[in-house]
């Protein structure tokens, strides 16, 4: 058998082996996201207005990194947060403090209780409101050991145009709006999800 015939015989086998290797790599790479479970610690996300609007994007990004996520839909006050974190069901809690209302205890009192219980280092904080009250709460929490997501890295102000980043499909202007008066845009939700994920990995 000549070399040409040998090459012709080998070619389908080589192509098949290459395809199997590529498929194996793809499954290996994406398996934590497809499976929904990973070896990393679990994360609870409080699905208040700031985070609940980006549930799909946040969930997808975290699962791609192998995290297992619990979405908690009920908390709306600081007392709710205290009760949820007191149970200590997951090592990390993603929280938007500005979304939480006062309750029968002030936010400061709840923060002090969580601090005394060594819970604040479990908190990953997202602030989209940027009001004086929100900034004061964030500073109090960060000073006590909570971790803040640096949203200013990728999110602009309301109706502000910001430069597009490499993964985004933008028009010829190369600029996009990440949030409006009604909330985050599609690009804003995706950027928030990426920022939260970066803070956790």
mmCIF file of C-alpha atoms in Angstrom:
data_model
loop_
_atom_site.group_PDB
_atom_site.id
_atom_site.type_symbol
_atom_site.label_atom_id
_atom_site.label_comp_id
_atom_site.label_asym_id
_atom_site.label_seq_id
_atom_site.Cartn_x
_atom_site.Cartn_y
_atom_site.Cartn_z
ATOM 1 C CA UNK A 1 0.000 0.000 0.000
ATOM 2 C CA UNK A 2 1.440 3.349 -1.009
ATOM 3 C CA UNK A 3 1.862 6.327 1.274
ATOM 4 C CA UNK A 4 -1.079 8.073 -0.398
ATOM 5 C CA UNK A 5 -3.388 5.174 0.411
ATOM 6 C CA UNK A 6 -2.064 5.029 3.992
ATOM 7 C CA UNK A 7 -2.746 8.734 4.444
ATOM 8 C CA UNK A 8 -6.230 8.327 3.031
ATOM 9 C CA UNK A 9 -6.911 5.473 5.489
ATOM 10 C CA UNK A 10 -5.497 7.351 8.464
ATOM 11 C CA UNK A 11 -7.250 10.632 7.691
ATOM 12 C CA UNK A 12 -10.765 9.630 8.916
ATOM 13 C CA UNK A 13 -9.249 8.025 12.042
ATOM 14 C CA UNK A 14 -7.193 11.129 12.816
ATOM 15 C CA UNK A 15 -10.230 13.354 12.289
ATOM 16 C CA UNK A 16 -12.344 11.151 14.560
ATOM 17 C CA UNK A 17 -9.711 11.127 17.311
ATOM 18 C CA UNK A 18 -9.295 14.886 17.038
ATOM 19 C CA UNK A 19 -13.063 15.379 17.305
ATOM 20 C CA UNK A 20 -13.230 13.143 20.387
ATOM 21 C CA UNK A 21 -10.362 15.063 22.007
ATOM 22 C CA UNK A 22 -12.020 18.421 21.293
ATOM 23 C CA UNK A 23 -15.385 17.227 22.634
ATOM 24 C CA UNK A 24 -13.713 15.864 25.769
ATOM 25 C CA UNK A 25 -11.983 19.199 26.362
ATOM 26 C CA UNK A 26 -15.219 21.137 25.882
ATOM 27 C CA UNK A 27 -17.136 18.915 28.327
ATOM 28 C CA UNK A 28 -14.285 19.063 30.857
ATOM 29 C CA UNK A 29 -14.099 22.865 30.597
ATOM 30 C CA UNK A 30 -17.839 23.511 30.873
ATOM 31 C CA UNK A 31 -18.850 20.695 33.214
ATOM 32 C CA UNK A 32 -19.110 22.787 36.455
ATOM 33 C CA UNK A 33 -21.490 25.182 34.729
ATOM 34 C CA UNK A 34 -23.512 22.404 33.072
ATOM 35 C CA UNK A 35 -23.655 20.353 36.235
ATOM 36 C CA UNK A 36 -24.512 23.304 38.443
ATOM 37 C CA UNK A 37 -22.195 21.997 41.131
ATOM 38 C CA UNK A 38 -18.520 22.528 41.711
ATOM 39 C CA UNK A 39 -15.832 22.003 44.248
ATOM 40 C CA UNK A 40 -15.954 25.636 45.403
ATOM 41 C CA UNK A 41 -17.869 26.803 48.427
ATOM 42 C CA UNK A 42 -21.542 27.547 48.012
ATOM 43 C CA UNK A 43 -22.800 31.113 47.733
ATOM 44 C CA UNK A 44 -26.099 32.645 48.800
ATOM 45 C CA UNK A 45 -27.351 35.647 46.844
ATOM 46 C CA UNK A 46 -30.070 37.823 48.353
ATOM 47 C CA UNK A 47 -32.381 38.454 45.424
ATOM 48 C CA UNK A 48 -33.340 42.005 46.320
ATOM 49 C CA UNK A 49 -34.018 44.533 43.558
ATOM 50 C CA UNK A 50 -30.386 45.327 42.699
ATOM 51 C CA UNK A 51 -29.376 41.678 42.373
ATOM 52 C CA UNK A 52 -32.644 39.981 41.464
ATOM 53 C CA UNK A 53 -32.834 41.885 38.175
ATOM 54 C CA UNK A 54 -29.557 40.241 37.127
ATOM 55 C CA UNK A 55 -30.328 36.764 38.501
ATOM 56 C CA UNK A 56 -29.853 35.040 35.152
ATOM 57 C CA UNK A 57 -26.508 36.697 34.420
ATOM 58 C CA UNK A 58 -25.128 36.304 37.955
ATOM 59 C CA UNK A 59 -26.216 32.683 38.163
ATOM 60 C CA UNK A 60 -24.664 31.794 34.823
ATOM 61 C CA UNK A 61 -21.314 33.443 35.585
ATOM 62 C CA UNK A 62 -20.997 31.870 39.030
ATOM 63 C CA UNK A 63 -21.936 28.398 37.768
ATOM 64 C CA UNK A 64 -19.338 28.714 35.018
ATOM 65 C CA UNK A 65 -16.757 29.139 37.795
ATOM 66 C CA UNK A 66 -18.013 25.976 39.499
ATOM 67 C CA UNK A 67 -19.970 27.613 42.313
ATOM 68 C CA UNK A 68 -23.225 26.242 43.629
ATOM 69 C CA UNK A 69 -25.677 29.084 44.251
ATOM 70 C CA UNK A 70 -28.655 29.526 46.539
ATOM 71 C CA UNK A 71 -30.996 32.411 45.691
ATOM 72 C CA UNK A 72 -32.806 33.767 48.742
ATOM 73 C CA UNK A 73 -35.941 35.666 47.751
ATOM 74 C CA UNK A 74 -37.535 36.512 51.101
ATOM 75 C CA UNK A 75 -35.178 38.965 52.891
ATOM 76 C CA UNK A 76 -36.205 42.604 52.612
ATOM 77 C CA UNK A 77 -35.028 44.048 55.946
ATOM 78 C CA UNK A 78 -31.895 44.079 58.068
ATOM 79 C CA UNK A 79 -33.593 41.749 60.544
ATOM 80 C CA UNK A 80 -34.193 39.270 57.702
ATOM 81 C CA UNK A 81 -30.519 39.475 56.771
ATOM 82 C CA UNK A 82 -29.486 38.848 60.382
ATOM 83 C CA UNK A 83 -31.709 35.763 60.535
ATOM 84 C CA UNK A 84 -30.468 34.376 57.206
ATOM 85 C CA UNK A 85 -26.801 34.902 58.010
ATOM 86 C CA UNK A 86 -27.290 33.629 61.543
ATOM 87 C CA UNK A 87 -28.152 30.244 60.104
ATOM 88 C CA UNK A 88 -24.763 30.205 58.352
ATOM 89 C CA UNK A 89 -25.974 27.983 55.527
ATOM 90 C CA UNK A 90 -23.267 29.065 53.067
ATOM 91 C CA UNK A 91 -19.765 30.478 53.510
ATOM 92 C CA UNK A 92 -20.496 33.574 51.374
ATOM 93 C CA UNK A 93 -23.505 35.890 51.079
ATOM 94 C CA UNK A 94 -23.841 38.408 48.260
ATOM 95 C CA UNK A 95 -25.859 41.356 49.552
ATOM 96 C CA UNK A 96 -26.981 44.793 48.318
ATOM 97 C CA UNK A 97 -27.237 46.652 51.650
ATOM 98 C CA UNK A 98 -29.071 49.667 50.197
ATOM 99 C CA UNK A 99 -32.000 47.401 49.237
ATOM 100 C CA UNK A 100 -32.655 46.409 52.868
ATOM 101 C CA UNK A 101 -35.195 48.346 54.919
ATOM 102 C CA UNK A 102 -34.907 49.144 58.608
ATOM 103 C CA UNK A 103 -36.762 46.848 61.012
ATOM 104 C CA UNK A 104 -37.318 46.642 64.772
ATOM 105 C CA UNK A 105 -33.544 46.990 65.119
ATOM 106 C CA UNK A 106 -31.486 49.591 63.324
ATOM 107 C CA UNK A 107 -29.112 48.572 60.560
ATOM 108 C CA UNK A 108 -26.203 49.618 62.769
ATOM 109 C CA UNK A 109 -27.396 47.311 65.574
ATOM 110 C CA UNK A 110 -27.763 44.386 63.174
ATOM 111 C CA UNK A 111 -24.289 45.053 61.757
ATOM 112 C CA UNK A 112 -22.864 45.083 65.276
ATOM 113 C CA UNK A 113 -24.589 41.751 66.053
ATOM 114 C CA UNK A 114 -23.242 40.162 62.852
ATOM 115 C CA UNK A 115 -19.799 41.539 63.626
ATOM 116 C CA UNK A 116 -19.890 40.077 67.140
ATOM 117 C CA UNK A 117 -20.847 36.717 65.613
ATOM 118 C CA UNK A 118 -17.917 36.882 63.134
ATOM 119 C CA UNK A 119 -20.280 36.876 60.170
ATOM 120 C CA UNK A 120 -19.272 40.027 58.327
ATOM 121 C CA UNK A 121 -16.292 38.474 56.573
ATOM 122 C CA UNK A 122 -18.859 36.254 54.819
ATOM 123 C CA UNK A 123 -20.517 39.239 53.156
ATOM 124 C CA UNK A 124 -19.812 40.365 49.597
ATOM 125 C CA UNK A 125 -21.358 43.800 49.120
ATOM 126 C CA UNK A 126 -22.888 45.361 46.028
ATOM 127 C CA UNK A 127 -23.814 49.052 46.013
ATOM 128 C CA UNK A 128 -25.695 50.484 43.051
ATOM 129 C CA UNK A 129 -27.538 53.267 44.848
ATOM 130 C CA UNK A 130 -24.622 55.545 45.798
ATOM 131 C CA UNK A 131 -26.705 57.658 48.173
ATOM 132 C CA UNK A 132 -25.168 59.148 51.359
ATOM 133 C CA UNK A 133 -27.018 56.519 53.450
ATOM 134 C CA UNK A 134 -25.788 53.721 51.198
ATOM 135 C CA UNK A 135 -22.185 54.943 51.291
ATOM 136 C CA UNK A 136 -22.299 55.176 55.087
ATOM 137 C CA UNK A 137 -23.636 51.616 55.379
ATOM 138 C CA UNK A 138 -21.019 50.297 52.993
ATOM 139 C CA UNK A 139 -18.215 52.002 54.894
ATOM 140 C CA UNK A 140 -19.479 50.618 58.203
ATOM 141 C CA UNK A 141 -19.619 47.094 56.773
ATOM 142 C CA UNK A 142 -16.244 47.270 55.028
ATOM 143 C CA UNK A 143 -14.589 48.631 58.174
ATOM 144 C CA UNK A 144 -15.985 45.607 60.028
ATOM 145 C CA UNK A 145 -14.551 43.120 57.519
ATOM 146 C CA UNK A 146 -17.052 42.747 54.677
ATOM 147 C CA UNK A 147 -15.833 42.671 51.066
ATOM 148 C CA UNK A 148 -17.029 45.313 48.612
ATOM 149 C CA UNK A 149 -17.514 44.667 44.894
ATOM 150 C CA UNK A 150 -15.849 47.503 42.983
ATOM 151 C CA UNK A 151 -18.817 48.322 40.751
ATOM 152 C CA UNK A 152 -17.257 51.604 39.648
ATOM 153 C CA UNK A 153 -14.724 49.620 37.601
ATOM 154 C CA UNK A 154 -17.292 48.767 34.920
ATOM 155 C CA UNK A 155 -20.606 50.466 35.724
ATOM 156 C CA UNK A 156 -21.239 54.071 34.837
ATOM 157 C CA UNK A 157 -23.795 56.422 36.320
ATOM 158 C CA UNK A 158 -27.399 56.673 35.195
ATOM 159 C CA UNK A 159 -27.548 57.287 31.424
ATOM 160 C CA UNK A 160 -23.767 57.751 31.294
ATOM 161 C CA UNK A 161 -22.061 56.401 28.199
ATOM 162 C CA UNK A 162 -18.983 54.333 29.032
ATOM 163 C CA UNK A 163 -16.427 52.614 26.763
ATOM 164 C CA UNK A 164 -17.353 49.130 25.616
ATOM 165 C CA UNK A 165 -15.205 46.238 26.784
ATOM 166 C CA UNK A 166 -13.820 43.492 24.595
ATOM 167 C CA UNK A 167 -16.563 40.906 25.145
ATOM 168 C CA UNK A 168 -19.457 43.234 24.301
ATOM 169 C CA UNK A 169 -21.186 43.760 20.967
ATOM 170 C CA UNK A 170 -21.466 47.526 20.586
ATOM 171 C CA UNK A 171 -22.262 49.912 17.764
ATOM 172 C CA UNK A 172 -19.625 51.881 15.884
ATOM 173 C CA UNK A 173 -19.405 54.488 18.653
ATOM 174 C CA UNK A 174 -17.675 51.946 20.893
ATOM 175 C CA UNK A 175 -19.714 53.164 23.869
ATOM 176 C CA UNK A 176 -22.665 51.816 25.844
ATOM 177 C CA UNK A 177 -24.998 52.716 28.716
ATOM 178 C CA UNK A 178 -24.871 50.308 31.665
ATOM 179 C CA UNK A 179 -27.814 51.698 33.627
ATOM 180 C CA UNK A 180 -30.787 53.976 33.291
ATOM 181 C CA UNK A 181 -33.298 55.407 35.730
ATOM 182 C CA UNK A 182 -35.215 52.118 35.541
ATOM 183 C CA UNK A 183 -32.210 49.913 36.362
ATOM 184 C CA UNK A 184 -29.339 48.034 34.738
ATOM 185 C CA UNK A 185 -29.237 47.498 31.003
ATOM 186 C CA UNK A 186 -28.304 44.141 29.459
ATOM 187 C CA UNK A 187 -24.651 45.214 29.366
ATOM 188 C CA UNK A 188 -24.932 46.482 32.932
ATOM 189 C CA UNK A 189 -26.340 43.188 34.212
ATOM 190 C CA UNK A 190 -23.598 41.216 32.501
ATOM 191 C CA UNK A 191 -20.894 43.538 33.858
ATOM 192 C CA UNK A 192 -22.312 43.284 37.383
ATOM 193 C CA UNK A 193 -22.277 39.489 37.147
ATOM 194 C CA UNK A 194 -18.647 39.523 36.025
ATOM 195 C CA UNK A 195 -17.656 41.885 38.853
ATOM 196 C CA UNK A 196 -19.336 39.730 41.493
ATOM 197 C CA UNK A 197 -17.710 36.606 40.094
ATOM 198 C CA UNK A 198 -14.287 38.269 40.051
ATOM 199 C CA UNK A 199 -14.721 39.186 43.721
ATOM 200 C CA UNK A 200 -15.442 35.575 44.636
ATOM 201 C CA UNK A 201 -12.862 33.622 42.664
#
